[in-house]
Coordinates of C-alpha atoms in Angstrom, one line a residue:
Chain X
M1 CA -2.2 34.3 -16.1
A2 CA -3.4 32.4 -13.3
S3 CA -1.1 30.6 -11.3
A4 CA -2.8 27.2 -10.0
F5 CA -3.3 26.7 -6.4
E6 CA -5.2 22.7 -6.3
L7 CA -5.7 20.4 -3.6
T8 CA -6.1 16.6 -4.8
I9 CA -7.1 14.4 -1.9
L10 CA -5.7 10.4 -2.7
G11 CA -7.2 9.2 0.7
S12 CA -9.9 10.2 3.2
S13 CA -10.0 7.0 5.1
S14 CA -8.8 7.0 9.2
A15 CA -6.4 4.1 10.4
T16 CA -7.4 1.0 8.3
P17 CA -7.9 1.7 4.2
T18 CA -11.7 0.5 2.6
V19 CA -12.5 -0.4 -0.5
N20 CA -13.2 3.2 -1.5
R21 CA -11.0 5.3 0.9
N22 CA -7.5 5.2 1.1
T23 CA -5.4 6.5 4.3
T24 CA -4.5 9.7 4.3
A25 CA -2.5 11.7 1.4
Q26 CA -3.0 14.6 -0.4
L27 CA -1.3 16.7 -3.5
L28 CA -1.1 19.9 -3.4
N29 CA -0.3 22.0 -6.8
V30 CA 1.1 25.4 -5.9
A31 CA 2.1 27.4 -9.3
E32 CA 3.4 23.8 -10.6
R33 CA 5.6 23.2 -7.7
F34 CA 4.2 19.8 -6.3
F35 CA 4.2 18.6 -2.6
L36 CA 2.8 15.2 -1.4
I37 CA 1.2 15.7 2.2
D38 CA 1.1 12.6 4.1
C39 CA 2.0 9.3 2.2
G40 CA -0.1 6.3 3.3
E41 CA -0.2 2.4 2.3
A42 CA -0.7 2.4 -1.8
T43 CA -0.5 6.3 -2.0
Q44 CA 1.3 5.3 -5.3
I45 CA -1.6 3.7 -6.2
Q46 CA -3.8 7.0 -6.1
L47 CA -1.3 9.0 -7.5
R48 CA -1.7 6.7 -11.3
K49 CA -5.0 6.4 -10.6
Y50 CA -5.4 10.3 -11.3
K51 CA -2.7 10.5 -13.3
I52 CA -0.5 12.7 -11.5
R53 CA 3.3 12.1 -12.8
F54 CA 4.5 11.8 -9.3
Q55 CA 8.1 12.2 -10.3
R56 CA 7.0 16.1 -10.7
I57 CA 6.9 15.5 -6.6
N58 CA 10.1 17.2 -5.0
H59 CA 9.0 17.1 -0.9
I60 CA 7.2 15.1 1.0
F61 CA 5.8 16.5 4.4
I62 CA 4.8 13.2 6.9
S63 CA 2.8 14.6 10.2
H64 CA 3.3 11.9 12.2
L65 CA 4.3 7.8 12.3
H66 CA 1.1 5.9 12.9
G67 CA 1.3 3.9 9.6
D68 CA -1.9 5.5 7.7
H69 CA -0.3 8.5 7.4
Y70 CA 3.6 7.9 6.0
L71 CA 3.4 3.4 5.0
G72 CA 3.1 4.4 1.2
L73 CA 6.6 6.3 1.3
M74 CA 8.7 2.8 1.1
G75 CA 7.1 2.3 -2.0
L76 CA 6.9 5.1 -3.8
L77 CA 10.6 5.6 -3.2
S78 CA 11.8 2.6 -4.5
S79 CA 9.4 3.7 -7.8
F80 CA 10.4 7.3 -8.2
H81 CA 14.3 4.9 -7.8
L82 CA 13.1 2.4 -10.4
L83 CA 11.9 4.8 -12.8
G84 CA 15.0 6.5 -12.8
R85 CA 14.6 9.9 -10.9
I86 CA 17.4 12.0 -11.1
N87 CA 16.2 15.3 -8.8
P88 CA 16.8 14.8 -4.7
I89 CA 13.5 14.2 -2.9
H90 CA 13.4 16.2 0.6
I91 CA 11.4 14.9 3.1
Y92 CA 9.9 16.3 6.1
S93 CA 9.1 14.1 9.0
P94 CA 9.7 13.2 12.4
S95 CA 12.3 11.6 13.7
G96 CA 12.3 7.9 12.9
L97 CA 11.2 7.9 9.3
K98 CA 15.0 7.8 8.2
E99 CA 15.7 5.0 9.8
I100 CA 12.9 3.3 8.5
I101 CA 13.5 3.6 5.5
A102 CA 17.7 3.0 6.0
I103 CA 16.6 -0.4 7.6
Q104 CA 14.5 -1.7 4.4
M105 CA 16.5 -0.2 1.5
N106 CA 19.2 -2.1 3.0
F107 CA 17.5 -5.5 3.6
S108 CA 16.8 -4.8 -0.1
G109 CA 19.9 -4.3 -0.7
T110 CA 19.1 -0.8 -2.8
N111 CA 21.2 1.8 -3.3
L112 CA 18.4 4.8 -4.7
C113 CA 19.8 6.7 -7.6
F114 CA 18.6 10.1 -6.6
E115 CA 19.2 11.8 -3.1
T116 CA 17.0 11.6 -0.2
V117 CA 17.3 14.9 2.0
W118 CA 15.8 14.6 5.2
H119 CA 14.6 17.5 7.5
E120 CA 13.5 16.4 11.3
L121 CA 10.8 18.4 12.0
D122 CA 10.2 19.8 15.2
T123 CA 6.6 19.6 16.5
E124 CA 7.1 21.6 19.7
N125 CA 7.7 24.9 18.2
P126 CA 6.0 25.8 14.8
K127 CA 8.0 27.7 12.7
I128 CA 8.9 27.9 8.6
I129 CA 10.8 24.9 7.4
F130 CA 11.0 25.4 3.6
E131 CA 10.7 28.5 1.5
D132 CA 11.0 29.2 -1.7
K133 CA 10.2 32.1 -4.2
I134 CA 7.1 32.1 -4.2
L135 CA 5.8 29.9 -1.0
T136 CA 6.4 29.1 2.5
V137 CA 5.3 26.1 4.7
E138 CA 5.3 26.1 8.2
T139 CA 4.7 23.5 10.9
I140 CA 1.2 23.7 13.1
I141 CA 1.1 22.4 16.6
L142 CA -0.9 19.4 16.7
N143 CA -2.4 17.3 19.6
H144 CA -2.0 14.0 19.4
R145 CA -0.7 10.6 20.6
V146 CA 2.6 10.2 19.4
P147 CA 4.6 13.8 17.3
C148 CA 2.7 14.9 15.1
C149 CA 2.2 18.6 12.9
G150 CA 0.6 19.8 10.7
F151 CA 1.6 21.8 7.6
I152 CA 0.7 25.1 6.4
F153 CA 1.3 26.4 2.6
R154 CA 1.4 30.1 2.2
E155 CA 2.0 31.8 -1.0
K156 CA 4.1 34.8 0.0
E157 CA 2.7 38.2 -0.7
R158 CA 1.8 38.9 -4.8
E159 CA 3.7 40.7 -7.0
F160 CA 1.9 44.0 -8.4
S161 CA 0.6 42.9 -11.9
I162 CA 2.7 45.3 -14.8
N163 CA 0.3 46.8 -17.3
K164 CA 2.1 46.6 -20.0
E165 CA 0.5 48.7 -22.5
Q166 CA 0.9 51.4 -19.5
V167 CA 3.8 51.2 -18.6
I168 CA 5.2 51.6 -22.7
F169 CA 2.2 54.3 -22.6
Y170 CA 4.4 56.7 -19.8
G171 CA 7.8 55.4 -21.4
V172 CA 8.3 53.6 -17.8
P173 CA 12.4 52.6 -17.7
L174 CA 13.0 48.5 -17.4
T175 CA 15.4 49.6 -13.8
Q176 CA 11.6 51.1 -12.4
M177 CA 10.2 47.6 -12.7
V178 CA 10.9 45.8 -9.2
N179 CA 10.0 48.9 -7.3
V180 CA 6.9 48.9 -9.2
K181 CA 5.9 45.3 -8.5
S182 CA 6.4 46.4 -4.8
G183 CA 4.2 48.8 -5.0
Q184 CA 5.7 51.7 -5.9
D185 CA 5.2 54.7 -7.9
A186 CA 7.6 54.8 -11.2
V187 CA 10.5 57.5 -11.2
L188 CA 11.1 58.3 -15.1
N189 CA 14.2 59.5 -16.5
D190 CA 13.5 63.2 -16.6
G191 CA 12.4 62.9 -12.7
T192 CA 8.4 62.9 -13.8
I193 CA 7.0 60.0 -11.0
I194 CA 3.8 58.0 -12.4
K195 CA 1.3 56.4 -10.3
N196 CA 1.6 53.2 -9.0
A197 CA -2.1 52.4 -10.2
L198 CA -2.2 54.1 -13.4
I199 CA 0.6 51.3 -14.5
T200 CA -0.4 48.1 -12.7
R201 CA -3.2 46.1 -12.9
G202 CA -2.7 46.0 -8.8
K203 CA -1.3 42.7 -7.0
Q204 CA -4.1 39.2 -6.0
K205 CA -4.2 37.8 -2.7
A206 CA -1.6 35.4 -1.4
R207 CA -3.7 32.6 -0.7
S208 CA -3.0 29.6 2.3
Y209 CA -3.2 26.4 2.5
A210 CA -3.5 24.6 6.3
F211 CA -3.1 20.6 6.8
C212 CA -4.4 19.3 10.4
S213 CA -3.3 15.5 10.0
D214 CA -4.4 13.9 13.2
T215 CA -5.4 15.8 16.5
R216 CA -7.9 16.1 19.2
F217 CA -9.9 19.4 19.6
D218 CA -7.2 21.9 20.6
D219 CA -7.5 26.3 21.2
R220 CA -3.9 25.8 20.0
V221 CA -4.6 24.8 16.3
I222 CA -7.2 27.2 15.8
Q223 CA -4.4 29.7 16.6
G224 CA -2.7 27.4 14.2
V225 CA -5.0 28.1 11.5
K226 CA -6.1 31.1 12.0
G227 CA -7.4 32.9 8.4
V228 CA -6.0 30.9 6.2
D229 CA -8.4 30.3 3.0
L230 CA -8.4 26.9 3.1
L231 CA -8.6 24.4 5.8
Y232 CA -8.2 20.6 6.2
H233 CA -9.1 19.1 9.4
E234 CA -9.5 15.8 10.5
A235 CA -12.9 14.6 11.7
T236 CA -12.5 11.3 12.2
F237 CA -15.8 10.5 14.5
M238 CA -19.4 12.4 14.4
H239 CA -20.2 14.2 17.8
D240 CA -21.5 11.2 19.5
L241 CA -18.3 9.5 20.0
L242 CA -16.8 12.6 21.5
E243 CA -15.6 10.4 24.6
R244 CA -13.7 7.7 22.0
A245 CA -12.4 11.1 19.7
K246 CA -10.3 12.1 23.2
Q247 CA -9.1 8.9 23.7
T248 CA -7.7 8.5 20.2
Y249 CA -6.4 12.0 20.3
H250 CA -9.1 12.6 17.1
T251 CA -11.5 15.7 16.3
T252 CA -15.1 15.3 15.8
A253 CA -17.2 16.5 12.8
L254 CA -18.8 19.0 15.2
E255 CA -15.1 20.3 16.4
A256 CA -13.5 20.6 12.9
G257 CA -16.5 22.6 12.3
R258 CA -15.7 25.0 15.3
V259 CA -12.0 25.3 14.6
A260 CA -13.4 26.3 11.6
R261 CA -15.8 29.2 12.6
L262 CA -13.3 29.8 15.1
A263 CA -9.7 30.3 12.5
K264 CA -12.4 32.6 10.6
V265 CA -11.1 30.1 7.6
W266 CA -12.8 30.8 3.9
K267 CA -13.2 27.0 3.5
L268 CA -13.3 23.9 5.3
I269 CA -12.0 20.3 4.0
I270 CA -13.0 17.2 6.2
G271 CA -11.4 13.7 6.3
H272 CA -9.5 11.2 8.1
F273 CA -13.2 8.9 8.4
S274 CA -13.3 6.2 10.3
A275 CA -14.5 3.1 8.6
R276 CA -17.5 2.6 10.3
Y277 CA -19.0 5.1 8.4
V278 CA -19.9 4.0 5.1
D279 CA -22.3 7.2 4.2
L280 CA -20.1 9.8 4.7
N281 CA -22.8 12.9 4.5
P282 CA -23.8 12.2 8.5
L283 CA -20.4 13.5 9.3
L284 CA -20.7 16.7 6.4
A285 CA -24.2 18.1 7.8
E286 CA -22.7 17.9 11.5
A287 CA -19.5 20.0 10.8
K288 CA -22.2 22.2 8.7
T289 CA -24.3 22.9 11.6
E290 CA -20.9 24.8 12.9
F291 CA -19.0 25.8 10.2
E292 CA -21.2 26.3 6.1
S293 CA -19.1 25.9 4.4
T294 CA -17.6 22.5 4.9
F295 CA -16.8 19.8 2.2
L296 CA -15.9 15.8 1.7
G297 CA -12.2 15.3 1.2
E298 CA -13.4 12.3 -0.1
D299 CA -10.7 10.4 -2.8
G300 CA -10.1 11.7 -5.6
A301 CA -11.7 15.2 -4.5
I302 CA -10.0 18.2 -6.1
F303 CA -10.3 21.9 -4.4
N304 CA -8.7 25.4 -5.5
I305 CA -8.7 28.5 -4.1
P306 CA -9.0 30.7 -7.3
E307 CA -6.8 33.5 -7.8
Q308 CA -8.4 37.2 -6.0
P309 CA -9.2 39.7 -8.3
F310 CA -6.5 41.9 -8.2
G311 CA -6.5 44.7 -5.3
R312 CA -4.0 47.1 -4.1
N313 CA -3.8 45.6 -0.5
Chain E
M1 CA -17.1 -33.7 1.3
A2 CA -14.6 -32.0 -1.2
S3 CA -12.3 -30.1 0.6
A4 CA -10.9 -26.2 -0.7
F5 CA -7.3 -26.1 -2.1
E6 CA -8.2 -22.6 -3.9
L7 CA -5.5 -20.1 -4.7
T8 CA -6.7 -16.5 -5.2
I9 CA -4.1 -13.7 -7.2
L10 CA -3.7 -10.7 -5.0
G11 CA -1.3 -9.1 -7.0
S12 CA 0.4 -9.5 -10.0
S13 CA 2.5 -7.1 -11.0
S14 CA 6.6 -6.5 -10.6
A15 CA 8.5 -3.6 -9.0
T16 CA 6.3 -1.2 -9.6
P17 CA 2.1 -1.4 -9.1
T18 CA -0.1 -0.5 -12.0
V19 CA -3.4 0.8 -12.2
N20 CA -4.8 -2.3 -12.6
R21 CA -2.1 -4.9 -11.1
N22 CA -1.3 -4.9 -7.1
T23 CA 2.6 -6.0 -6.9
T24 CA 2.8 -9.7 -5.5
A25 CA 0.4 -11.9 -3.1
Q26 CA -1.9 -14.6 -2.9
L27 CA -4.0 -16.7 -0.4
L28 CA -4.3 -20.4 -0.4
N29 CA -7.2 -21.8 1.0
V30 CA -6.5 -25.7 2.1
A31 CA -9.0 -27.0 3.4
E32 CA -10.5 -23.1 5.3
R33 CA -6.6 -22.8 5.8
F34 CA -5.5 -19.3 5.1
F35 CA -2.2 -19.2 4.0
L36 CA -1.0 -15.8 2.9
I37 CA 1.9 -15.7 0.1
D38 CA 3.6 -12.6 -0.1
C39 CA 2.3 -9.2 1.0
G40 CA 3.2 -6.4 -1.7
E41 CA 1.7 -3.0 -0.8
A42 CA -1.8 -2.5 -0.4
T43 CA -2.5 -6.0 0.1
Q44 CA -4.6 -4.9 2.7
I45 CA -6.9 -3.1 0.4
Q46 CA -7.1 -6.3 -2.4
L47 CA -8.3 -8.6 0.5
R48 CA -11.4 -6.5 1.5
K49 CA -11.9 -6.4 -2.3
Y50 CA -12.2 -9.0 -2.9
K51 CA -14.0 -10.2 0.3
I52 CA -11.9 -12.1 2.2
R53 CA -11.9 -12.4 6.0
F54 CA -8.8 -12.2 6.3
Q55 CA -8.8 -12.6 10.2
R56 CA -8.5 -16.0 9.5
I57 CA -4.9 -15.5 7.7
N58 CA -3.0 -17.5 10.9
H59 CA 0.4 -18.1 8.7
I60 CA 2.2 -15.6 6.2
F61 CA 4.5 -16.8 4.4
I62 CA 7.6 -13.8 2.6
S63 CA 10.0 -14.7 -0.3
H64 CA 12.2 -12.2 0.0
L65 CA 13.1 -8.7 1.2
H66 CA 12.2 -6.6 -1.8
G67 CA 9.2 -4.4 -1.4
D68 CA 7.4 -5.8 -4.0
H69 CA 6.7 -8.9 -1.7
Y70 CA 6.1 -7.6 1.7
L71 CA 5.5 -3.2 1.8
G72 CA 2.0 -4.5 2.7
L73 CA 3.0 -6.3 5.9
M74 CA 2.7 -3.4 8.2
G75 CA -0.4 -2.2 7.5
L76 CA -2.2 -5.5 7.3
L77 CA -0.6 -6.0 10.7
S78 CA -1.1 -2.7 12.1
S79 CA -5.5 -3.6 10.6
F80 CA -5.0 -6.9 12.6
H81 CA -4.7 -5.1 15.9
L82 CA -7.4 -2.2 15.7
L83 CA -9.6 -4.5 14.4
G84 CA -9.3 -6.9 17.7
R85 CA -7.0 -9.4 16.7
I86 CA -6.3 -12.6 19.5
N87 CA -4.5 -15.3 17.2
P88 CA -1.2 -15.4 17.1
I89 CA 0.1 -15.0 13.5
H90 CA 3.0 -16.4 11.9
I91 CA 5.3 -14.6 9.8
Y92 CA 8.2 -17.1 7.8
S93 CA 10.2 -14.6 6.0
P94 CA 14.0 -14.3 5.3
S95 CA 16.2 -12.3 7.9
G96 CA 15.4 -8.5 8.6
L97 CA 11.7 -8.5 8.8
K98 CA 11.3 -8.7 12.2
E99 CA 13.7 -5.9 12.6
I100 CA 11.8 -4.4 10.1
I101 CA 8.5 -4.3 11.7
A102 CA 9.4 -4.0 15.1
I103 CA 11.0 0.0 14.6
Q104 CA 8.0 1.0 13.0
M105 CA 5.8 -0.7 15.9
N106 CA 8.2 1.5 18.1
F107 CA 7.6 5.0 16.6
S108 CA 4.4 4.4 16.3
G109 CA 4.0 3.5 19.8
T110 CA 1.8 -0.1 18.6
N111 CA 1.7 -3.0 21.1
L112 CA 0.2 -5.4 19.1
C113 CA -3.0 -7.1 21.0
F114 CA -2.0 -10.7 20.0
E115 CA 1.7 -12.3 19.6
T116 CA 3.4 -11.9 16.5
V117 CA 5.4 -15.5 15.7
W118 CA 8.9 -15.0 13.6
H119 CA 10.0 -17.8 11.4
E120 CA 14.1 -17.1 10.1
L121 CA 13.7 -18.9 6.9
D122 CA 17.2 -20.5 5.4
T123 CA 17.2 -20.0 1.8
E124 CA 19.7 -21.9 1.4
N125 CA 18.5 -25.3 2.4
P126 CA 15.2 -26.2 1.3
K127 CA 13.2 -27.9 4.5
I128 CA 9.9 -28.1 5.8
I129 CA 9.2 -24.8 7.8
F130 CA 5.4 -25.4 8.2
E131 CA 3.4 -29.0 9.2
D132 CA -0.2 -29.6 10.8
K133 CA -2.7 -32.9 10.7
I134 CA -3.1 -32.5 6.6
L135 CA -0.7 -30.1 5.6
T136 CA 3.5 -29.0 5.5
V137 CA 5.4 -26.4 3.8
E138 CA 8.3 -26.5 2.7
T139 CA 10.8 -24.0 1.3
I140 CA 12.0 -23.9 -2.9
I141 CA 15.8 -22.9 -3.4
L142 CA 15.4 -19.7 -6.2
N143 CA 18.0 -17.7 -7.9
H144 CA 17.6 -14.6 -6.8
R145 CA 19.8 -10.7 -5.7
V146 CA 18.7 -11.1 -2.5
P147 CA 17.6 -13.9 -0.3
C148 CA 15.2 -15.3 -1.9
C149 CA 12.9 -18.6 -2.1
G150 CA 9.4 -20.5 -2.9
F151 CA 7.4 -22.4 -0.6
I152 CA 5.9 -25.6 -1.2
F153 CA 2.4 -26.6 0.2
R154 CA 1.7 -30.0 -0.6
E155 CA -1.7 -32.2 1.5
K156 CA -0.3 -34.8 3.4
E157 CA -1.7 -38.6 1.6
R158 CA -4.5 -38.8 2.1
E159 CA -7.0 -41.0 4.9
F160 CA -9.2 -43.7 3.2
S161 CA -12.4 -42.4 2.8
I162 CA -15.0 -44.7 4.9
N163 CA -17.9 -46.4 3.5
K164 CA -20.1 -46.3 6.4
E165 CA -23.1 -48.3 4.3
Q166 CA -20.7 -51.7 4.3
V167 CA -18.6 -50.8 7.8
I168 CA -22.2 -51.4 9.4
F169 CA -23.0 -54.1 7.0
Y170 CA -20.1 -56.2 8.0
G171 CA -20.1 -55.4 11.6
V172 CA -16.7 -53.8 11.9
P173 CA -16.0 -52.7 15.5
L174 CA -14.9 -49.0 15.5
T175 CA -11.1 -50.1 17.0
Q176 CA -10.1 -51.2 13.2
M177 CA -10.8 -47.5 11.7
V178 CA -7.7 -46.1 12.3
N179 CA -6.2 -49.0 10.1
V180 CA -8.8 -48.9 7.8
K181 CA -9.1 -45.3 7.1
S182 CA -4.3 -46.2 6.8
G183 CA -5.7 -48.6 3.8
Q184 CA -5.1 -52.3 5.8
D185 CA -8.3 -54.6 6.0
A186 CA -10.4 -55.0 8.7
V187 CA -10.4 -57.5 11.5
L188 CA -13.2 -58.8 13.1
N189 CA -14.0 -59.4 16.8
D190 CA -14.2 -63.3 15.1
G191 CA -11.1 -63.0 13.1
T192 CA -12.8 -62.9 10.1
I193 CA -10.8 -60.6 8.3
I194 CA -12.6 -57.7 5.8
K195 CA -10.6 -56.3 2.7
N196 CA -10.4 -52.6 2.7
A197 CA -11.7 -52.7 -0.4
L198 CA -15.2 -53.8 0.6
I199 CA -15.4 -50.9 3.4
T200 CA -13.4 -47.9 2.1
R201 CA -14.3 -45.8 -1.3
G202 CA -9.9 -45.7 -1.4
K203 CA -8.3 -42.3 -1.3
Q204 CA -8.4 -39.3 -3.0
K205 CA -4.6 -38.4 -4.0
A206 CA -3.0 -35.6 -2.1
R207 CA -2.6 -31.9 -3.9
S208 CA 0.3 -29.2 -4.5
Y209 CA 1.2 -26.2 -4.8
A210 CA 4.4 -24.9 -5.7
F211 CA 4.9 -20.6 -5.6
C212 CA 8.4 -19.3 -7.5
S213 CA 8.4 -15.7 -6.7
D214 CA 11.3 -13.7 -7.6
T215 CA 13.9 -16.3 -9.6
R216 CA 16.5 -16.6 -12.9
F217 CA 15.5 -19.6 -15.1
D218 CA 17.8 -22.4 -13.1
D219 CA 17.5 -26.0 -12.9
R220 CA 17.4 -26.2 -9.0
V221 CA 13.9 -24.5 -9.3
I222 CA 12.8 -27.4 -11.8
Q223 CA 14.4 -29.9 -9.2
G224 CA 12.3 -28.5 -6.6
V225 CA 8.8 -28.6 -7.8
K226 CA 9.1 -31.6 -9.8
G227 CA 5.4 -33.3 -10.4
V228 CA 3.3 -30.1 -7.9
D229 CA -0.4 -29.7 -10.0
L230 CA 0.0 -26.2 -9.4
L231 CA 3.3 -24.2 -10.2
Y232 CA 3.3 -20.5 -10.0
H233 CA 6.2 -19.1 -11.9
E234 CA 7.4 -15.6 -12.6
A235 CA 7.1 -14.6 -15.8
T236 CA 8.3 -10.8 -15.5
F237 CA 9.8 -10.5 -19.4
M238 CA 8.9 -11.7 -23.1
H239 CA 12.3 -14.0 -24.3
D240 CA 13.2 -10.6 -26.3
L241 CA 14.4 -9.4 -22.9
L242 CA 16.3 -12.4 -22.0
E243 CA 19.5 -10.5 -21.2
R244 CA 17.1 -7.9 -18.8
A245 CA 16.2 -11.3 -17.2
K246 CA 19.5 -12.5 -16.1
Q247 CA 20.9 -9.4 -15.7
T248 CA 17.8 -8.4 -12.7
Y249 CA 17.4 -12.3 -11.5
H250 CA 14.3 -12.9 -13.5
T251 CA 12.7 -15.3 -15.5
T252 CA 10.8 -14.9 -19.3
A253 CA 7.5 -16.3 -19.8
L254 CA 9.1 -18.7 -22.0
E255 CA 11.5 -20.4 -19.4
A256 CA 8.9 -20.3 -17.1
G257 CA 6.8 -22.7 -19.3
R258 CA 9.7 -24.2 -19.4
V259 CA 10.0 -24.6 -16.2
A260 CA 6.5 -26.2 -16.3
R261 CA 7.4 -28.6 -18.5
L262 CA 10.6 -30.1 -17.3
A263 CA 8.7 -30.2 -13.8
K264 CA 6.2 -32.3 -15.3
V265 CA 3.4 -29.9 -13.4
W266 CA -0.8 -30.1 -14.2
K267 CA -1.1 -26.3 -14.6
L268 CA 1.0 -23.4 -15.4
I269 CA 0.5 -19.9 -13.7
I270 CA 2.6 -17.2 -14.6
G271 CA 2.9 -13.2 -12.9
H272 CA 5.1 -10.3 -11.6
F273 CA 4.7 -9.3 -15.1
S274 CA 6.8 -6.1 -15.8
A275 CA 4.7 -2.6 -15.9
R276 CA 5.7 -2.1 -19.4
Y277 CA 3.4 -4.6 -20.1
V278 CA -0.6 -3.7 -21.1
D279 CA -2.0 -6.6 -22.6
L280 CA -0.3 -9.1 -21.3
N281 CA -1.9 -12.3 -23.4
P282 CA 1.6 -12.1 -25.6
L283 CA 3.4 -13.7 -22.3
L284 CA 0.7 -16.0 -22.4
A285 CA 1.3 -17.4 -25.8
E286 CA 4.6 -17.3 -25.0
A287 CA 5.0 -19.3 -21.9
K288 CA 2.6 -21.6 -23.8
T289 CA 5.0 -22.9 -26.8
E290 CA 6.5 -24.6 -24.3
F291 CA 3.6 -25.5 -22.0
E292 CA -0.4 -25.9 -22.9
S293 CA -1.5 -25.4 -19.6
T294 CA -0.5 -22.0 -18.7
F295 CA -2.8 -20.0 -17.2
L296 CA -2.3 -15.7 -16.2
G297 CA -2.2 -15.3 -12.6
E298 CA -3.6 -11.6 -13.1
D299 CA -5.6 -9.8 -10.0
G300 CA -8.3 -11.7 -8.5
A301 CA -8.1 -14.8 -11.0
I302 CA -8.7 -18.4 -8.4
F303 CA -7.2 -21.2 -9.1
N304 CA -9.0 -24.3 -7.7
I305 CA -7.1 -27.7 -7.8
P306 CA -10.2 -30.3 -7.6
E307 CA -10.8 -33.5 -6.1
Q308 CA -9.3 -36.2 -7.8
P309 CA -11.7 -39.6 -7.8
F310 CA -11.1 -41.9 -4.9
G311 CA -8.5 -44.2 -5.7
R312 CA -6.6 -46.9 -4.3
N313 CA -2.7 -45.0 -5.3

């Protein structure tokens, strides 16, 4: 069965929200694991609007402590509490967020009914910050005005998919299954070797998504996201405002497209649009001059990375 | 010219927002002075949605430090900053909010480009906390789980309205105008006395609005809001959940109606509805059994206190 790798954009505005665009937040569903990436003001309202059962979120990744990337966290945690959450929540963030939340819980007299596990991010050195059976999350160095990092969600190498009928036909014993799933041939009880290709459909390609929240155009970002399938990169301004972009540690749509082209990704999503742009199509057109497969990450947009056909590599 | 006394409801949900109801925030316009009362998450989005030019707000009153009453403040202040605000903003709140904002400004590396003037509220002793030429704001004792107070906005006694034609007709000197506006007769240069009623239209009644955010049903609240024109009172639950209301320091719709009846107000607005209620009409009907002139304070609702006809008292 195909497993999900689906991104929902919850907010696409930079700095201040507009009537139609909330500030940054995204929900990534990898095989029914729900990851919240950034959490701008009113994220909990967006989650409700898009009918996402948000108690299923167990991991929240905050790229940096500018309000448009985390102000919704306090309200979301409060709602988790009021709705009787049981599961712990893991929060990954640069230093400071724990204190920001603690002081607010203190003044509101709230003792959360679930555990909050804080993971402080080292924004200078990329590393794996989360790992489970099927995926890893690692940080990406970004270049912003305050400590800030991006995140890459990578599926682990997929297992070879067993062809049950063939396994029964050849009489492959259950004890061989771990080896077969890892790509090895099977050895029957009588010593006969059955080629892996005869009893599996091959394996699917591991998928990856990189989130680059707020950053200047920077070669380290290109290196960090090299070859991912789906790339989200901020594109706050049009390129005519390049100086403004540099000054505010942001990227232009043209530069975002260049990152995607040089990093050889599959698809680019742009977002974090300045409130000055009502029509986003010029930003899209500009990014496309560098990288054709670019899409607008508008509020409510959904992007899937489909399973690839079974292969042998 | 009639001057405005207009209340816009920006949020009507208790605790957690719903898709259709934001958490508590209200905007009061008294003669083009804009007061923000509470500031739940996404208040800045609501202000935009209802096309309120929010840089005109110079005074923000926060009743207590539960998230559903103040979480939007940080985003609003940030937007003031990003939009180049110049005027100082005055914030009235129980102890703690200044630190909550300061720690966040610190981690985001923000030095606001306008002055923030903090006024710490004494929630135990009602007093006048703001006064200008035309109105006062005073606190109301409420009964909630954390330090919490309500606010009464009262116009000062209005001046007698000069009837210009009559003033010219009788030749009343300009030096007499202060006395005449205060209700006294005029004395002409030759000593002739001109009755006030001949040269004024009388005066209009001073108007008042009381905001009771989160509280148990409490006799002190009734005493505090006695005789105001417009009363907002929370009505979190239906009366069948009275025990739940008491336990969580809230009021039922029936009790809110009772407060309005016993305080002899003109109109009652109920709000702060539990997310469990999709249809609010039963809450309205319940409050009306105690006080007929009750209205639902739903998001976007606008309530005016019109000028009264000119009178002599």
